[in-house]
Coordinates of C-alpha atoms in Angstrom, one line a residue:
X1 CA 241.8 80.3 119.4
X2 CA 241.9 83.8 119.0
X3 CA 241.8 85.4 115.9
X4 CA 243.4 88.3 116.1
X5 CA 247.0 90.1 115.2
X6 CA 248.8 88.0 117.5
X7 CA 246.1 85.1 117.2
X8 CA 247.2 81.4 117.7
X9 CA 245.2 80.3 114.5
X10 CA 244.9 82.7 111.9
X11 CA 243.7 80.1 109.4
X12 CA 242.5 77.0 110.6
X13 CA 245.1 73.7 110.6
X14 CA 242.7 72.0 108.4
X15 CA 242.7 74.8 105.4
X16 CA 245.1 75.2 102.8
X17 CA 247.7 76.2 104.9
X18 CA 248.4 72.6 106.7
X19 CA 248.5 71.1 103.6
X20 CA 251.7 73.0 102.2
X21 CA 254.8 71.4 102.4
X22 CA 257.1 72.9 104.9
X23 CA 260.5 74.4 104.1
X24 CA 263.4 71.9 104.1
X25 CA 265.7 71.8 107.2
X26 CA 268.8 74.0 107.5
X27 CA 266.2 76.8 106.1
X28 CA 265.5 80.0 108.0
X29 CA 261.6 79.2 107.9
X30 CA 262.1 75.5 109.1
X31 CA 260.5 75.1 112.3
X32 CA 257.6 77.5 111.3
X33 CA 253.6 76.6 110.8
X34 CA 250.6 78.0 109.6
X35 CA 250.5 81.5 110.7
X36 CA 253.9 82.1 110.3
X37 CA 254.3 80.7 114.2
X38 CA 257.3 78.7 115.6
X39 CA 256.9 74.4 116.1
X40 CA 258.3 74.0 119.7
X41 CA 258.7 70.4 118.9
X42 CA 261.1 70.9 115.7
X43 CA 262.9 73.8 117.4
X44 CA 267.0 72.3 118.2
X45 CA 267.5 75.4 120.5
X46 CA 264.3 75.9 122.8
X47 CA 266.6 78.6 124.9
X48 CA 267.4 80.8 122.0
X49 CA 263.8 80.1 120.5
X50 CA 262.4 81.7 124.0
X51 CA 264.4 84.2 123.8
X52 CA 263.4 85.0 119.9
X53 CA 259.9 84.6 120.8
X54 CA 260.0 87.2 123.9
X55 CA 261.7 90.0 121.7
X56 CA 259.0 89.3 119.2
X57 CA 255.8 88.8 121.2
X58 CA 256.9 90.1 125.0
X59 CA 255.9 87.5 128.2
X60 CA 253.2 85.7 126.1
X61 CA 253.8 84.0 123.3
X62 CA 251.7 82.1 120.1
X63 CA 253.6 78.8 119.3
X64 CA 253.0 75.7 117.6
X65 CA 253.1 72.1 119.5
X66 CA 252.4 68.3 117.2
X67 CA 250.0 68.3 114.7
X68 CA 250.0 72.2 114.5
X69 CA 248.0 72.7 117.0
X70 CA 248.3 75.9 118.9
X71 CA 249.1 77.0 122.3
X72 CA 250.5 80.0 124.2
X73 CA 253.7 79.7 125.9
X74 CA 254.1 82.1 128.9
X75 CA 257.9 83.1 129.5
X76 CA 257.5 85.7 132.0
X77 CA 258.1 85.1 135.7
X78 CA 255.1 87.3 137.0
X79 CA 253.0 85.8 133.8
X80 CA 253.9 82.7 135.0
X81 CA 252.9 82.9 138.6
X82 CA 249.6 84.9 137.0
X83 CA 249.2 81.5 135.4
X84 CA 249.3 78.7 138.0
X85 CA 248.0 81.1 141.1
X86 CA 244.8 81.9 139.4
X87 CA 242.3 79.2 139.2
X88 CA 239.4 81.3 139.0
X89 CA 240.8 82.3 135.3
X90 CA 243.3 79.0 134.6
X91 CA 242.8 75.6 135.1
X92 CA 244.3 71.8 134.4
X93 CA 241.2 70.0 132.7
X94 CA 241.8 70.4 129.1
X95 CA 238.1 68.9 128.6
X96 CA 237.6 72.7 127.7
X97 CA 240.7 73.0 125.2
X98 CA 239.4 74.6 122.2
X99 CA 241.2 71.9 119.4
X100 CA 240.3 68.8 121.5
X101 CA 236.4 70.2 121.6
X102 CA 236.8 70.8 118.2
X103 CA 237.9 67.2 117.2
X104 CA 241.4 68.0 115.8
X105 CA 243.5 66.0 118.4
X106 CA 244.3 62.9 117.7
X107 CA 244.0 60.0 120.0
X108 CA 247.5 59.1 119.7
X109 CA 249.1 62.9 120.3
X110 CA 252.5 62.5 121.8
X111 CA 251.5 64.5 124.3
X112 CA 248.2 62.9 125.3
X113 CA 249.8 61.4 128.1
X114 CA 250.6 64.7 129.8
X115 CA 247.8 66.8 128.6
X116 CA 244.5 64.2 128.9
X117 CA 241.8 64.9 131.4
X118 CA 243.0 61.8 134.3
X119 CA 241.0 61.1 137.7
X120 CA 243.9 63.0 139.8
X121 CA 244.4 65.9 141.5
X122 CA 246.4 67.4 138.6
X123 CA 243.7 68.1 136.8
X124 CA 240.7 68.7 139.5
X125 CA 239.3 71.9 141.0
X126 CA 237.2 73.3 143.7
X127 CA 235.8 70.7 146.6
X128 CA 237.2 67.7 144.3
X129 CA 240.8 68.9 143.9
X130 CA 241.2 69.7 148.0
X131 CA 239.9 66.2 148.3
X132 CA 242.5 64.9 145.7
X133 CA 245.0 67.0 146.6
X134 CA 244.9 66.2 150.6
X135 CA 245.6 62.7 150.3
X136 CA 249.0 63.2 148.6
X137 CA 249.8 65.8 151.1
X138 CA 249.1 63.2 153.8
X139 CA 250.9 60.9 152.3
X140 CA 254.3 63.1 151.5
X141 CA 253.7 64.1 155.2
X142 CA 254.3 60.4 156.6
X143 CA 257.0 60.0 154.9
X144 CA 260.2 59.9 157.1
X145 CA 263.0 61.3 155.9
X146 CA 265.5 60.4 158.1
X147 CA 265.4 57.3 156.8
X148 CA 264.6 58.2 153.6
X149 CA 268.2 59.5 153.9
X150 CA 269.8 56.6 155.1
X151 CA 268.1 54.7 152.4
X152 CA 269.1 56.9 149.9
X153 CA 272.7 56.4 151.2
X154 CA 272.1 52.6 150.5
X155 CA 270.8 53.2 147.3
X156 CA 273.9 55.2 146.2
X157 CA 276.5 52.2 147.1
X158 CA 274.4 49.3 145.4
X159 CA 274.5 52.2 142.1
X160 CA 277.9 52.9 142.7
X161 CA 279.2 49.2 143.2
X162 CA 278.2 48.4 139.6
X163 CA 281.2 50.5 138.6
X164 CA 283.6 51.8 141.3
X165 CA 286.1 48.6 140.5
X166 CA 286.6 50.1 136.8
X167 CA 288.0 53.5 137.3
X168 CA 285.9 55.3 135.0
X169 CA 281.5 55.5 134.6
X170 CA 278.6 57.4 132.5
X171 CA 277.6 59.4 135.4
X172 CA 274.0 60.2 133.5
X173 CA 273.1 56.5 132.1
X174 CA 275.1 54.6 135.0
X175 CA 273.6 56.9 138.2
X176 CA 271.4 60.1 137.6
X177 CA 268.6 58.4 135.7
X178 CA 268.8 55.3 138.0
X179 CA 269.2 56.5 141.4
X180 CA 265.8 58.2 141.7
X181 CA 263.6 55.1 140.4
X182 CA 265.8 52.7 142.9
X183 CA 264.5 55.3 146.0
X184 CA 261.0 56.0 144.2
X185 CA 260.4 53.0 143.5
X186 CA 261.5 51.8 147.3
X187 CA 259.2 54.9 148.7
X188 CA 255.7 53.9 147.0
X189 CA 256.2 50.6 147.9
X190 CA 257.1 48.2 144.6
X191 CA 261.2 48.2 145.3
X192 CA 260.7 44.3 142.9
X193 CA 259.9 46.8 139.8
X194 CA 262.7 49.0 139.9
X195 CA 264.5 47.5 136.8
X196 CA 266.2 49.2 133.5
X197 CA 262.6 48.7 131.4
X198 CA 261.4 50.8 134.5
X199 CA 263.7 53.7 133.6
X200 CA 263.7 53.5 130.3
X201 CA 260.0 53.8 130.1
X202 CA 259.6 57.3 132.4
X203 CA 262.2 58.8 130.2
X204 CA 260.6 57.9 127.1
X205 CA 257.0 59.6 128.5
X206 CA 259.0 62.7 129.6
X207 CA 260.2 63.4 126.5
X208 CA 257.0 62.5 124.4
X209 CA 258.3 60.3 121.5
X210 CA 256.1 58.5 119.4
X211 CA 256.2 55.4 122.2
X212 CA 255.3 57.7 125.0
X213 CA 252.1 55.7 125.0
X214 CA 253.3 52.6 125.5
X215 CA 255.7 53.4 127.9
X216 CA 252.9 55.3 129.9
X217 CA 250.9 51.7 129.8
X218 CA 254.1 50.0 130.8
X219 CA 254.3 52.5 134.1
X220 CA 250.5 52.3 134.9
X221 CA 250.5 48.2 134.7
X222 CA 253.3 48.5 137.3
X223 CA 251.2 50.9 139.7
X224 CA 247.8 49.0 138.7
X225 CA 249.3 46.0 140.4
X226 CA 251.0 47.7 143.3
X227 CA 247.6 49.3 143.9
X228 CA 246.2 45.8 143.9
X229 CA 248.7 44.4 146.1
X230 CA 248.3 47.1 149.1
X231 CA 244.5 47.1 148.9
X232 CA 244.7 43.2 149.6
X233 CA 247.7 43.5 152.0
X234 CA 248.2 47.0 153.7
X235 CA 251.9 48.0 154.3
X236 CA 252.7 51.9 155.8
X237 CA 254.3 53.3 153.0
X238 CA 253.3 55.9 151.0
X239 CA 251.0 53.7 148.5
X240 CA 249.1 51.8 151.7
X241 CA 248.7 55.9 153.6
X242 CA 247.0 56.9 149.8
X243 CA 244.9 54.3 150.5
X244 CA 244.1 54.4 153.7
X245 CA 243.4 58.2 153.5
X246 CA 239.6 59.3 154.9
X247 CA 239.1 60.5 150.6
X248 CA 238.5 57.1 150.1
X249 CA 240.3 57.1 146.4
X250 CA 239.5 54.5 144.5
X251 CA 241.9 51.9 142.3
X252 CA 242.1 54.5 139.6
X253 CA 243.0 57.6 141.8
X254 CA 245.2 55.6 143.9
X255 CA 247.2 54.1 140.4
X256 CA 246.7 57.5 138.2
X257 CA 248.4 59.8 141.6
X258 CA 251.5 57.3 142.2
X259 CA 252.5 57.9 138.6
X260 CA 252.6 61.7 139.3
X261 CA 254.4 61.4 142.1
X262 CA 257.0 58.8 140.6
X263 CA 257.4 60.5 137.4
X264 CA 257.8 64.1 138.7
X265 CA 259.8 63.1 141.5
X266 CA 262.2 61.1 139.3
X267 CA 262.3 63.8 135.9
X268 CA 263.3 66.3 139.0
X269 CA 265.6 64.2 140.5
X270 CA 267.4 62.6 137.1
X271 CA 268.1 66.0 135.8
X272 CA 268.9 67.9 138.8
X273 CA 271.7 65.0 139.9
X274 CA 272.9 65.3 136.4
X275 CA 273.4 69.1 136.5
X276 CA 274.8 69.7 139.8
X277 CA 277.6 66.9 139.1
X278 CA 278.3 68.4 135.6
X279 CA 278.4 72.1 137.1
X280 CA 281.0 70.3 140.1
X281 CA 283.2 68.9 137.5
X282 CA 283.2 71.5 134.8
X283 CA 283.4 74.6 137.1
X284 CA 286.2 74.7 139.6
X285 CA 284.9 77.8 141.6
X286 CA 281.3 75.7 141.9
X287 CA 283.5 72.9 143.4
X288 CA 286.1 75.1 145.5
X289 CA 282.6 76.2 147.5
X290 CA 281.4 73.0 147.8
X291 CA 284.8 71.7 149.3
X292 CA 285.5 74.9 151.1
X293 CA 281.9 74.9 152.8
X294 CA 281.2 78.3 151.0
X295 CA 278.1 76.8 149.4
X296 CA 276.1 73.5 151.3
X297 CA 274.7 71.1 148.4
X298 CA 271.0 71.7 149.0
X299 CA 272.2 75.5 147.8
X300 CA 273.8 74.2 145.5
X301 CA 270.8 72.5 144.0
X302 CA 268.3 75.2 144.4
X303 CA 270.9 77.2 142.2
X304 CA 270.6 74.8 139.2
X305 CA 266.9 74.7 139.8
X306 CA 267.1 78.4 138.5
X307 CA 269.7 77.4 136.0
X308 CA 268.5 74.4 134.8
X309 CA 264.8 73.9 135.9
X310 CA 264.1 70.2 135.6
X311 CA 261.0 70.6 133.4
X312 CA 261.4 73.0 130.6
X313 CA 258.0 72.9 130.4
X314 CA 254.9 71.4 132.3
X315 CA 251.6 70.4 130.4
X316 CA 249.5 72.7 130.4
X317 CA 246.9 75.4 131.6
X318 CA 243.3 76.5 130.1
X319 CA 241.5 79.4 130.1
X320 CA 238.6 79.3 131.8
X321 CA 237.4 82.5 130.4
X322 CA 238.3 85.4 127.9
X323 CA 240.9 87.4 129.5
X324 CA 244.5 88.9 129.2
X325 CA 247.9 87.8 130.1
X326 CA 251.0 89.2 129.1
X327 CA 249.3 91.8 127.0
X328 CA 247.6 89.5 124.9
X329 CA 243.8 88.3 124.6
X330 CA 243.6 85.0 125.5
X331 CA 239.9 83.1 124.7
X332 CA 237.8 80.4 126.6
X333 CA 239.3 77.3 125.8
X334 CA 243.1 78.4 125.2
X335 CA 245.7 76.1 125.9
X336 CA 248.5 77.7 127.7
X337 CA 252.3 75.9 128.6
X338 CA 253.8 77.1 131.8
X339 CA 257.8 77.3 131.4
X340 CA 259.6 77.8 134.3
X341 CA 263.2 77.5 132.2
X342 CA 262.3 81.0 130.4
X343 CA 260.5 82.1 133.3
X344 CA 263.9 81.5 135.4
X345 CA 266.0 84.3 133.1
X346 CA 262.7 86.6 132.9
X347 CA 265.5 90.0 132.4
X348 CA 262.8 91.5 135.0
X349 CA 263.6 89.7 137.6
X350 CA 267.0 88.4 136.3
X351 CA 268.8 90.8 134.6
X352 CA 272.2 88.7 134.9
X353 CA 271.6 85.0 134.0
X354 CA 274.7 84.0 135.5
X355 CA 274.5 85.7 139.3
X356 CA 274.2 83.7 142.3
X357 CA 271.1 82.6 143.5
X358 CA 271.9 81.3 146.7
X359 CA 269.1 81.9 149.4
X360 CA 266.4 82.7 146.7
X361 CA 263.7 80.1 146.3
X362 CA 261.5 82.4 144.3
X363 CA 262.1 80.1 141.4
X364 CA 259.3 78.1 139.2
X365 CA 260.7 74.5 139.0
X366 CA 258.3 73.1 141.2
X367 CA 255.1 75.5 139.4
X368 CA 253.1 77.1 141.9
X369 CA 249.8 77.6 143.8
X370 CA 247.0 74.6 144.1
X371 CA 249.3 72.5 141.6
X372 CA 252.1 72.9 143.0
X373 CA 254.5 69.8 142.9
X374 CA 253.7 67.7 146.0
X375 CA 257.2 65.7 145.6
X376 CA 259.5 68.4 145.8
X377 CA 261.0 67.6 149.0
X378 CA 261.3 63.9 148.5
X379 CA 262.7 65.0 145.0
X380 CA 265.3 67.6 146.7
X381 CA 266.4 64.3 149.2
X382 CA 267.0 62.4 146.6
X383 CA 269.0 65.0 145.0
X384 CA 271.0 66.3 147.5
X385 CA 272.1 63.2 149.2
X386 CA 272.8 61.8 145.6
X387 CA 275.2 64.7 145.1
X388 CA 276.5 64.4 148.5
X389 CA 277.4 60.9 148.7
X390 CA 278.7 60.1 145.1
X391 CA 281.5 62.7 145.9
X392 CA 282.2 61.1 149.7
X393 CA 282.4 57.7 147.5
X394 CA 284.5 59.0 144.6
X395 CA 285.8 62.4 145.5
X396 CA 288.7 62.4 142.8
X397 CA 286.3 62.4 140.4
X398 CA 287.0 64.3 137.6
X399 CA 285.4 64.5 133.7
X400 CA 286.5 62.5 131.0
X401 CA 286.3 64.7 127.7
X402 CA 286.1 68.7 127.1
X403 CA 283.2 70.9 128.6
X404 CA 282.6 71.7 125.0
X405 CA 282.0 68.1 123.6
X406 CA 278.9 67.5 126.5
X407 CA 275.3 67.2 124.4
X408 CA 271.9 67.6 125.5
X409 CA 268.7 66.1 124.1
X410 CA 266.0 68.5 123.9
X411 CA 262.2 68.3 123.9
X412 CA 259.2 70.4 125.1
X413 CA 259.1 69.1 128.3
X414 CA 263.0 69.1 129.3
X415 CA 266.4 69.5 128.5
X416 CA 268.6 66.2 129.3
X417 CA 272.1 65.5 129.1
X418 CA 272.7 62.9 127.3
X419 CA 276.3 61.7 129.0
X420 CA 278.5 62.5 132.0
X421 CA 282.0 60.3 131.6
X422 CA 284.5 60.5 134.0
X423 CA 287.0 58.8 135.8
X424 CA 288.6 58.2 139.2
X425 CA 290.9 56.2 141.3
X426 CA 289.2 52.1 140.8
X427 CA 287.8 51.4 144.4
X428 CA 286.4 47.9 145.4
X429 CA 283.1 47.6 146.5
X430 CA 281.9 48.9 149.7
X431 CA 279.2 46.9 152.1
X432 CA 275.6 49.0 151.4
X433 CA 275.3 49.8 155.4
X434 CA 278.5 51.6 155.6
X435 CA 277.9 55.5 155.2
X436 CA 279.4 56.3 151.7
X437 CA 283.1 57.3 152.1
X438 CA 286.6 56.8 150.1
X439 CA 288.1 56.0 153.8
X440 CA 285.9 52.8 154.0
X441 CA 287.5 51.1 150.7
X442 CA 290.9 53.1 149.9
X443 CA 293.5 50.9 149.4
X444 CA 296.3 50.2 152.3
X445 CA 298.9 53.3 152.0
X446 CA 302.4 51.9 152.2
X447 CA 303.6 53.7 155.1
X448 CA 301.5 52.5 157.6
X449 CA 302.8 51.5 160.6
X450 CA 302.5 47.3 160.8
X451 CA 299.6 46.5 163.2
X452 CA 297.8 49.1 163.7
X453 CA 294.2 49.7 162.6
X454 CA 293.2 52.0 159.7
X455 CA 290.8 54.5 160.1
X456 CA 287.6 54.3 158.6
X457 CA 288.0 50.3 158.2
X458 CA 287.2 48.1 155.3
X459 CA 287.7 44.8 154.3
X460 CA 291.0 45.5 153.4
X461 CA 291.9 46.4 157.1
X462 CA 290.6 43.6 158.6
X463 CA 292.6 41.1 156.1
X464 CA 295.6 39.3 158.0
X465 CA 298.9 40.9 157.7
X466 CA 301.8 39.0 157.1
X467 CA 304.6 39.0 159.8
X468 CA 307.4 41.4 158.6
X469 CA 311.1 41.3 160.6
X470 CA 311.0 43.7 164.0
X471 CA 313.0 46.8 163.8
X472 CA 313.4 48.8 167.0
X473 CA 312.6 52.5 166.6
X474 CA 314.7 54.8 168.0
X475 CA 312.7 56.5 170.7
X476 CA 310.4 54.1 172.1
X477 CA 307.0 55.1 172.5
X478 CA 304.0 54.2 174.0
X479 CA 301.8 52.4 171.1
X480 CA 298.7 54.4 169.9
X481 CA 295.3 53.4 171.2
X482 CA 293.2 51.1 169.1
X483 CA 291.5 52.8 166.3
X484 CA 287.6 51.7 166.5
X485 CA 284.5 53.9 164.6
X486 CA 284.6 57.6 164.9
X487 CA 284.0 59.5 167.5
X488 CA 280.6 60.9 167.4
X489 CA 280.6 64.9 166.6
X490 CA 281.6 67.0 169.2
X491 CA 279.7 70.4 168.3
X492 CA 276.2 71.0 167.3
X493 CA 276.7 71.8 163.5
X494 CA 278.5 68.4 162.9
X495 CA 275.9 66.8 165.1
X496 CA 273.6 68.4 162.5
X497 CA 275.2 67.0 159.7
X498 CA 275.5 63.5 160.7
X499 CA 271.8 63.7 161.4
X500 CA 271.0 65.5 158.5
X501 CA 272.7 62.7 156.3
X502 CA 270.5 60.1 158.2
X503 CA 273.7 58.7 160.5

């Protein structure tokens, strides 16, 4: 890398400097390398560690990631877009990364996984990356989302059904991280893998531990087989169109692109169901406007996408050439980690952190230009109907402990909450057909007339009722006509709706 004032190296990670010992924890220096540069991975606050390194170093920073091995971090929202829109200066195969030509990473890097040259259009260019790239388009294009929708709907009540009858859940553990691999899983095609090893294996890969490797084998032995199966047995979903594309991708490229599409579409979705219901409950403004129709939920998730941008982090960018960015030299072979979270509260374009949003899409959680995430919209379905439906299903809902006493878990990549409690009025299980509503399964009210249907009916309406004695009203009046299924919409924007929410 370069060595210069600002230079990512200074001495190399194999002289004297790697082999002091570093300061203990709860020191100022903890968290530092050789060079005097900061170890993204050991830092407990990558917010205020942004912010610290763009005082210091402006839009382009010199960090540290495992191992010591150095990177750039770009934190500037023009920087950024530099970054991913340039591929005559930037690219995705880190077969030209400086340390990994050199020989210094190891096999086993935590981030190996995100950052090793793979068959996929992730890390292609030119003629090959349009060839790549068009078959996941094609594929994302067939998709129907209509009934994506309504299955998401279905998805929502088996989730919800595990816990409705107790009163009280773990909205992160118990729905946002399983929601997304029920759909995504249902969408390439494999609904029979969907299980808890399933989840527990993509969040273990996004945030890099020291088992992100075999988590990642335990993903790719799923899509290896599901590759298998629709080669032998073509089905029109998206895994049998990827296949069926004129590309003609082969086992590898069919296997290595479902597991960019399932894991960025689920990392999105997990995190950006998790903030949007803790914003909901902890904010009561952020709620009114939900309730009040001031704010529709897809704005409301596009305004934690520049709050809390699903992926801190995405892995990573190389220079393809010497050049500049950000005011500082960057060499052939640099390694560079586009962050759309400090990107998102560049003061240039964001001088207040906290102002609405609403109607701006400018943001970078999905990256940008030829890599741009091909998922997105299946991701902002999944999301927004997720959001949508929990609070038709329980729409008491409210949070169990203080705002102050919520945690996160923190790496590179992404910043997770690590629990959502919260209670609400117990509600029996509803059937997984029925659109998601507290009518469908409230319990009988007391004063309702003897007889005569509820709205909204459940199984509780359609029990027998016991014969009570007759008492003659006072004013006699003709009996109310049968309650059946609602009417359909009378105006075009609740026509809309209903449509929109795939009834």
């Amino acid at each position: 890398m370069t060595p210069e004032p600002n230079s990512l190296t200074g001495d190399s990670p194999t002289g004297t400097d790697a082999s002091r010992p570093g300061p203990p924890p709860g020191c100022p220096a903890h968290g530092l390398g050789p060079g005097g540069l900061s170890r993204l991975h050991e830092s407990e606050d990558l917010r205020k560690l942004y912010e610290t390194l763009r005082a210091e170093h402006g839009p382009v920073a010199p960090v540290l990631i495992h191992d010591d091995l150095p990177m750039w971090v770009v934190l500037g929202h023009a920087e950024s877009q530099q970054l991913v829109r340039t591929p005559a200066q930037y690219c995705k195969d880190s077969r030209i990364w400086s340390p990994l030509t050199a020989g210094l990473v190891k096999p086993d890097h935590p981030l190996m996984p995100h950052i090793a040259w793979q068959p996929m259009c992730a890390h292609a260019e030119g003629d090959e990356h349009k060839r790549l790239r068009g078959a996941i388009d094609a594929a994302v294009a067939a998709t129907d989302f209509r009934g994506l929708r309504r299955h998401v709907n279905r998805s929502v009540q088996r989730v919800v059904n595990r816990f409705c009858e107790a009163g009280e859940a773990e909205l992160v553990g118990q729905y946002a991280e399983h929601l997304p691999m029920a759909v995504m899983c249902h969408v390439l095609g494999m609904p029979d893998e969907y299980n808890d090893r399933m989840v527990e294996a993509a969040r273990d890969m996004i945030r890099g531990t020291e088992t992100a490797i075999a988590s990642n084998a335990y993903v790719m032995g799923a899509l290896e087989r599901l590759t298998a199966r629709r080669r032998a047995e073509p089905l029109n979903d998206f895994t049998g169109h990827l296949i069926a594309h004129p590309a003609g991708l082969t086992d590898d490229e069919v296997s290595q692109h479902l597991r960019v599409v399932l894991i960025a579409a689920y990392e999105a979705t997990a995190n950006l169901l998790a903030n949007v219901l803790r914003q909901v409950l902890i904010d009561p403004r952020f709620r009114s406007q939900l309730n009040g129709g001031q704010m529709t939920v897809p704005q409301a998730v596009e305004q934690l996408l520049w709050d809390e941008p699903p992926f801190s982090t995405i892995f990573a960018y190389f220079a393809k050439q010497d050049t500049e960015l950000g005011g500082q030299r960057i060499r052939k072979g640099d390694g560079l980690l586009f962050a759309p979270a400090p990107a998102n509260v560049d003061p240039r374009v964001r001088p207040d952190p906290t102002a609405d949003m609403q109607g701006n899409r400018s943001h970078l959680a999905f990256g940008g230009g030829p890599h741009e995430c091909p998922g997105q919209d299946i991701g902002r379905t999944i999301a927004e109907v997720g959001v949508d439906a929990l609070l038709m299903r329980l729409p008491d809902v409210e949070l169990s402990i203080d705002e102050e006493e919520l945690s996160f878990t923190e790496s590179i990549a992404s910043r997770h909450l690590v629990e959502l409690p919260v209670h609400f009025t117990p509600r029996p299980q509803q059937d997984v057909t029925q659109r998601p509503s507290h009518e469908n399964d409230a319990p009988p009210q007391q004063d309702w007339h003897i007889g005569h249907a509820r709205p909204g009916t459940g199984p509780a309406a359609t029990a027998p009722v016991p014969p009570e004695p007759h008492v003659e009203p006072p004013v006699p009046a003709p009996p109310p006509p049968p309650v059946t299924e609602p009417a359909p919409p009378r105006n075009a924007w609740q026509r809309f709706l209903r449509w929109w929410r795939g009834y």
